[in-house]
Coordinates of C-alpha atoms and ligand atoms in Angstrom, one line a residue:
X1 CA -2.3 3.9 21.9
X2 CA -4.5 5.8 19.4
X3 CA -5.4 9.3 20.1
X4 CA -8.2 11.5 18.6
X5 CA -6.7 14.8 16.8
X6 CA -7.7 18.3 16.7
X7 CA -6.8 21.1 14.7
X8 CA -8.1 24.6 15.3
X9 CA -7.8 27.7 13.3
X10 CA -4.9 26.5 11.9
X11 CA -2.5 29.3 9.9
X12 CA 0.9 27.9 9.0
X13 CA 3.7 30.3 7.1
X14 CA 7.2 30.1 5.6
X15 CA 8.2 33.8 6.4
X16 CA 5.8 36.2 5.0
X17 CA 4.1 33.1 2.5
X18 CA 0.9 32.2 4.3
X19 CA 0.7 28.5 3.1
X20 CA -2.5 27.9 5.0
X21 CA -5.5 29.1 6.4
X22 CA -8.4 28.6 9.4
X23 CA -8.1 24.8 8.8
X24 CA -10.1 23.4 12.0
X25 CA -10.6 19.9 11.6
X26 CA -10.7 16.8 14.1
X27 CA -9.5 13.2 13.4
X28 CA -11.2 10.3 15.7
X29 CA -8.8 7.8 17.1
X30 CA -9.0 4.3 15.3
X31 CA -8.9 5.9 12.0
X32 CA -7.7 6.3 8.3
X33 CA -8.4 10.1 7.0
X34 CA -7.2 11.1 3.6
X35 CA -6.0 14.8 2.7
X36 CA -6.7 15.4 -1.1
X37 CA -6.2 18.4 -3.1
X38 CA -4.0 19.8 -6.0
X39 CA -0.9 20.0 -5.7
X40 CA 0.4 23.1 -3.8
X41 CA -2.9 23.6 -1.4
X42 CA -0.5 22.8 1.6
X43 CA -1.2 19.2 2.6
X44 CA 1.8 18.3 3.5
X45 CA 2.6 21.9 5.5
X46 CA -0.5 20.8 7.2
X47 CA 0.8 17.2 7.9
X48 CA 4.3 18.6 9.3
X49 CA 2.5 20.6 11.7
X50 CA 0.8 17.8 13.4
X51 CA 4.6 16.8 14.6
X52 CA 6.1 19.9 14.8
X53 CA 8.2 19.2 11.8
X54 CA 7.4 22.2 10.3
X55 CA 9.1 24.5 12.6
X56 CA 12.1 23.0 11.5
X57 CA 12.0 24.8 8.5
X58 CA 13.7 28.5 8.8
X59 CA 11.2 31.4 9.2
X60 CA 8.2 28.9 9.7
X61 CA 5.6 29.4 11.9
X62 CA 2.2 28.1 13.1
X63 CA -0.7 30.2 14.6
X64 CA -3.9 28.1 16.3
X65 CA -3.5 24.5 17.9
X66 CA -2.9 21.2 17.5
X67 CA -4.2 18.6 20.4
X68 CA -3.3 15.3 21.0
X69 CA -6.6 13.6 23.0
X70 CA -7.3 17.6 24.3
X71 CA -3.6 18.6 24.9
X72 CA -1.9 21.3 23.0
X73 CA 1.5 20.1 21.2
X74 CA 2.7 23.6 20.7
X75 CA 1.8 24.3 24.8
X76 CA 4.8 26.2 25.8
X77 CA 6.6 23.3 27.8
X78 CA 6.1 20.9 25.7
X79 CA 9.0 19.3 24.1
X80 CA 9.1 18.9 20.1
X81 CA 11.2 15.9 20.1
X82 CA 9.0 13.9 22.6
X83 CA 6.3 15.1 20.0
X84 CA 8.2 13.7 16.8
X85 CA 8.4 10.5 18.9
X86 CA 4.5 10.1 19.4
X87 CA 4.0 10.6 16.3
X88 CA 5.3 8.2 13.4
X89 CA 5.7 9.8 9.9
X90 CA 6.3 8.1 6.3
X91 CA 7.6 9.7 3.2
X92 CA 6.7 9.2 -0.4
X93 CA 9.9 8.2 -0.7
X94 CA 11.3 5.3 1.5
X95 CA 14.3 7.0 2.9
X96 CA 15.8 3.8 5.4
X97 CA 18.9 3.8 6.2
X98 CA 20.9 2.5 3.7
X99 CA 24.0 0.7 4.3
X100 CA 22.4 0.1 8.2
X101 CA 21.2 -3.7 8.7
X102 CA 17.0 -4.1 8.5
X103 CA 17.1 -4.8 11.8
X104 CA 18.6 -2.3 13.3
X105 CA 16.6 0.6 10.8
X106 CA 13.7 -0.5 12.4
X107 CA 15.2 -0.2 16.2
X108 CA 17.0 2.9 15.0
X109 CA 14.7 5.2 16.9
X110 CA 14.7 2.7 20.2
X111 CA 18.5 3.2 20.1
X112 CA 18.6 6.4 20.4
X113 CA 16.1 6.6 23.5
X114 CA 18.3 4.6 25.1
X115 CA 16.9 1.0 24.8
X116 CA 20.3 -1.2 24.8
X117 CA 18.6 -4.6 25.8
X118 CA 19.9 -6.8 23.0
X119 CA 16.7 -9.5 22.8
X120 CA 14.2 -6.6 23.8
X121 CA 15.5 -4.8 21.0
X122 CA 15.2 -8.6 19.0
X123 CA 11.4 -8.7 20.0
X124 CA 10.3 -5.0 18.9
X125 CA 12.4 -5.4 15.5
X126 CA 10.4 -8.7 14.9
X127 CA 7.0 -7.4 16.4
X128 CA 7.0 -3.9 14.4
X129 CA 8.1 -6.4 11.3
X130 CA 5.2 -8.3 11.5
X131 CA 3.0 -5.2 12.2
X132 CA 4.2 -4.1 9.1
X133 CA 3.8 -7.0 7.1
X134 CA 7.4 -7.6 6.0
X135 CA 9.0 -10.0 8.9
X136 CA 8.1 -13.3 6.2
X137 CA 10.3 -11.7 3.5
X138 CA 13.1 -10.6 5.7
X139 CA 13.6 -12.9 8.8
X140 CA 16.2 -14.5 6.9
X141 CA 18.4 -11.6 6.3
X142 CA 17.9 -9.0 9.5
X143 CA 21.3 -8.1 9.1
X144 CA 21.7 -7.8 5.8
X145 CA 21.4 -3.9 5.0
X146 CA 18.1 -2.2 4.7
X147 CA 19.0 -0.7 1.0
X148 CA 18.7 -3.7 -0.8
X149 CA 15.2 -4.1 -0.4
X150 CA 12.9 -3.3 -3.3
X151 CA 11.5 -0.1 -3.3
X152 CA 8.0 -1.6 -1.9
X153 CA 9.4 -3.3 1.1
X154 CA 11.9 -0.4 1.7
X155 CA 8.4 1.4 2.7
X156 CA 7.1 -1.3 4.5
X157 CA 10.9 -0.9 6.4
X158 CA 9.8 2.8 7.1
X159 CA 6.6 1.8 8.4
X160 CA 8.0 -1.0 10.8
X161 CA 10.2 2.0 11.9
X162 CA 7.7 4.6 12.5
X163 CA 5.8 2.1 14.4
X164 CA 8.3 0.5 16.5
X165 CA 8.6 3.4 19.0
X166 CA 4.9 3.3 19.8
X167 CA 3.3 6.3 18.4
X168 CA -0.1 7.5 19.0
X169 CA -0.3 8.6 15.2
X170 CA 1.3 7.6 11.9
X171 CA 1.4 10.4 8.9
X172 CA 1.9 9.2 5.8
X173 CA 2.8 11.6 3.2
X174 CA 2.0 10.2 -0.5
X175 CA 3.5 6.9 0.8
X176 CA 2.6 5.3 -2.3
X177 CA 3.4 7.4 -5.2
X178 CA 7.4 5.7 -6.3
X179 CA 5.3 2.3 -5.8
X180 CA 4.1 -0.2 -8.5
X181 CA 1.0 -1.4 -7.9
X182 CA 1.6 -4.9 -5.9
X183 CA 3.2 -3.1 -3.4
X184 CA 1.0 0.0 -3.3
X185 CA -1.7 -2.8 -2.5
X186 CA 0.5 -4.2 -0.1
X187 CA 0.5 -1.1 2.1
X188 CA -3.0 0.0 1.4
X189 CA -4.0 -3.4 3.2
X190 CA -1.5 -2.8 5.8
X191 CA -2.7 0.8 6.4
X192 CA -6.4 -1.4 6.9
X193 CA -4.6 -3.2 9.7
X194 CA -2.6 -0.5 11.6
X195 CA -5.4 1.6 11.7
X196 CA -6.9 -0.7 15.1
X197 CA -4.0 0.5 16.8
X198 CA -3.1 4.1 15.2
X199 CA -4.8 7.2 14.0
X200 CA -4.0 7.4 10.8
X201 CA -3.3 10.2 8.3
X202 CA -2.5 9.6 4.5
X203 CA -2.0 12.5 1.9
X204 CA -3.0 11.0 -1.6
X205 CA -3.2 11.9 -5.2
X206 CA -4.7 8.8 -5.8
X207 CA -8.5 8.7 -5.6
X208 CA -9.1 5.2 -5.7
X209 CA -6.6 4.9 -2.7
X210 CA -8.6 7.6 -0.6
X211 CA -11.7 5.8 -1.4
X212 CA -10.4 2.1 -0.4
X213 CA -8.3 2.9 2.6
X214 CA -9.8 6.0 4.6
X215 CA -13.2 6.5 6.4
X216 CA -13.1 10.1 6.4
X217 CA -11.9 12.6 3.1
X218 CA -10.8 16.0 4.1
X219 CA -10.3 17.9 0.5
X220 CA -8.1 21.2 0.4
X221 CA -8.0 23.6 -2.2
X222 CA -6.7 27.1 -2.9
X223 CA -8.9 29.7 -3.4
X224 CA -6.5 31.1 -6.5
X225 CA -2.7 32.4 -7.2
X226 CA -1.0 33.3 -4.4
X227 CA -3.5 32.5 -1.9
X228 CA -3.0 30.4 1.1
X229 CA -4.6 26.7 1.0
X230 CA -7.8 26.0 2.7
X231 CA -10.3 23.1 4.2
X232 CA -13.0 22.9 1.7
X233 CA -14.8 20.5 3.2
X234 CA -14.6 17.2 5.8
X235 CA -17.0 14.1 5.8
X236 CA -16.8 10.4 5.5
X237 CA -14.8 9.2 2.5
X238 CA -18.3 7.6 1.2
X239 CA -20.2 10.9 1.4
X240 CA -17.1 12.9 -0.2
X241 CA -17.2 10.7 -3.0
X242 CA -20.7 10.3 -4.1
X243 CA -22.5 13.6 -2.7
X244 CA -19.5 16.4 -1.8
X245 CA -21.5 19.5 -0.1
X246 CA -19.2 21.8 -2.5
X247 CA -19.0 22.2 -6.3
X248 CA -14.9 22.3 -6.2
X249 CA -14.7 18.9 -4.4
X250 CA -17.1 17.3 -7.1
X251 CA -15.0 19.0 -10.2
X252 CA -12.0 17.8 -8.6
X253 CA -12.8 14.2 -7.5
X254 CA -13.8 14.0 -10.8
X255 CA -10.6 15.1 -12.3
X256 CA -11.9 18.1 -13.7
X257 CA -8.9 20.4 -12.4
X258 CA -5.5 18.9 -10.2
Ligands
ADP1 N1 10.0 25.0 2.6 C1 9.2 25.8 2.1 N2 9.5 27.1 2.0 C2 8.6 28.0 1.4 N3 7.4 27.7 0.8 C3 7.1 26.4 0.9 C4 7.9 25.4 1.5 N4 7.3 24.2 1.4 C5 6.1 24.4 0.8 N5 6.0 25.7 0.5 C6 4.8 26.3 -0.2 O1 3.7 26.1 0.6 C7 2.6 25.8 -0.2 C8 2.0 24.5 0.2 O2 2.9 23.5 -0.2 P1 2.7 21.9 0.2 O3 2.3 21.8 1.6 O4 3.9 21.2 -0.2 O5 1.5 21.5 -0.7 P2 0.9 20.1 -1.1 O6 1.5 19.1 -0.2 O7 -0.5 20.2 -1.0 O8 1.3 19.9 -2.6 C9 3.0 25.9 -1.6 O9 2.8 27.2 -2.1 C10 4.5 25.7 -1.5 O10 5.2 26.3 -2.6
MG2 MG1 2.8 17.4 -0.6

């Protein structure tokens, strides 16, 4: 299931630090959209809002709203976990489970909700595999642990996880920055392929990357020292790159400052 998101008047803080401000910004369903910006501008804090991760922090806080096909996440009876399990999310660095088998890091999350079936849990571990473009190079060795996997199919790993619980969303947070190249290719194709079933969300330092896998470019920026990060501007990836409505995008796609 892919779901359309909206964020409205977003401000997110750790304690009295305003990280980010007024973002309001809406991602269609079926999608890739990129987050670029220098480092700092609160990408990420924005990321970790859309599945409540950022509350986990101590002292942090959201104001505004995050909707999932029209329905608040942060309504008041709604349940953070159940959020964190609509929504998939993948970290720059690939943190499986080491020492656990590849086959049970991707069913990790199944487990734990309770899914004990032993071939049902044989068919999602295959299924999110293939999803993730990895179940040719590791059918042989399921149960061989998930940590001795090169650093490129150790992501792929994390993706078959994130995506073997069904989410409505995947965020991906600089998922290829500690990849070479091969693999960073690898996933930027995959990203091409999950997006018919997810809405997809990638933060990226790498221009080339925002400009090959997304359809829409959202580009952050902070407005100077000390000042929370912002939305600059939101458009298709083709019109941020060649015709940006705002100076800073311009200089910054084209690595004057970041
Ligand atoms: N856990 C935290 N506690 C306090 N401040 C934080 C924390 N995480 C990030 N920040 C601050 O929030 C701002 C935005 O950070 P971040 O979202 O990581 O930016 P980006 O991902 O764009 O580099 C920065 O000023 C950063 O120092
Ligand atoms: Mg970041």
């Amino acid at each position: 299931m892919t779901k359309q998101i909206d964020l409205t008047d977003l401000d997110i803080y750790y304690g009295g630090f305003q990280a980010v401000a007024d973002v309001t910004l809406s991602v269609p369903p079926r999608s890739v959209t990129a987050f670029i910006g220098p480092s700092g501008c609160g990408k990420s804090t924005v990321l970790r809002t859309i599945n409540r991760m950022h509350e986990v922090t101590p002292g942090a806080r959201v104001e505004g709203s995050v909707r999932l096909d029209g329905e608040n996440i942060y309504g008041r009876d709604v349940d953070p976990v159940a959020v964190r399990r609509t929504i998939g999310m993948v970290f720059q660095r690939p943190n499986p489970f080491p020492t656990m088998s590849i086959r049970d890091n991707v069913v990790a999350g199944l487990k734990l909700q309770g899914m004990r079936n032993k071939s049902e849990l044989n068919e999602v571990a295959e299924k999110s595999l293939r999803g993730a473009n990895l179940w040719q190079e590791v059918k042989d060795r399921l149960d061989k642990p998930g940590g001795g996997l090169s650093g490129g199919q150790q992501q792929r790993l994390c993706i078959a996880r994130a995506i073997a619980v069904s989410p409505d969303v995947l965020l991906m947070d600089e998922p290829c920055s500690a990849l070479d190249p091969i693999s960073t290719l690898a996933i930027e194709e995959l990203i091409t392929e999950l997006k018919e079933q997810f809405t997809i969300i990638i933060v990226t330092h790498n221009m080339q990357q925002a400009a090959r896998v997304s359809d829409r470019t959202a580009f952050f920026n902070l407005a100077g020292v000390g000042q929370p990060g912002q939305l600059v501007e939101i458009d298709d990836t083709e019109q941020i790159f060649s015709n940006p409505s705002q100076k800073s995008t311009e200089d910054y796609i084209s690595g004057r400052f970041g």
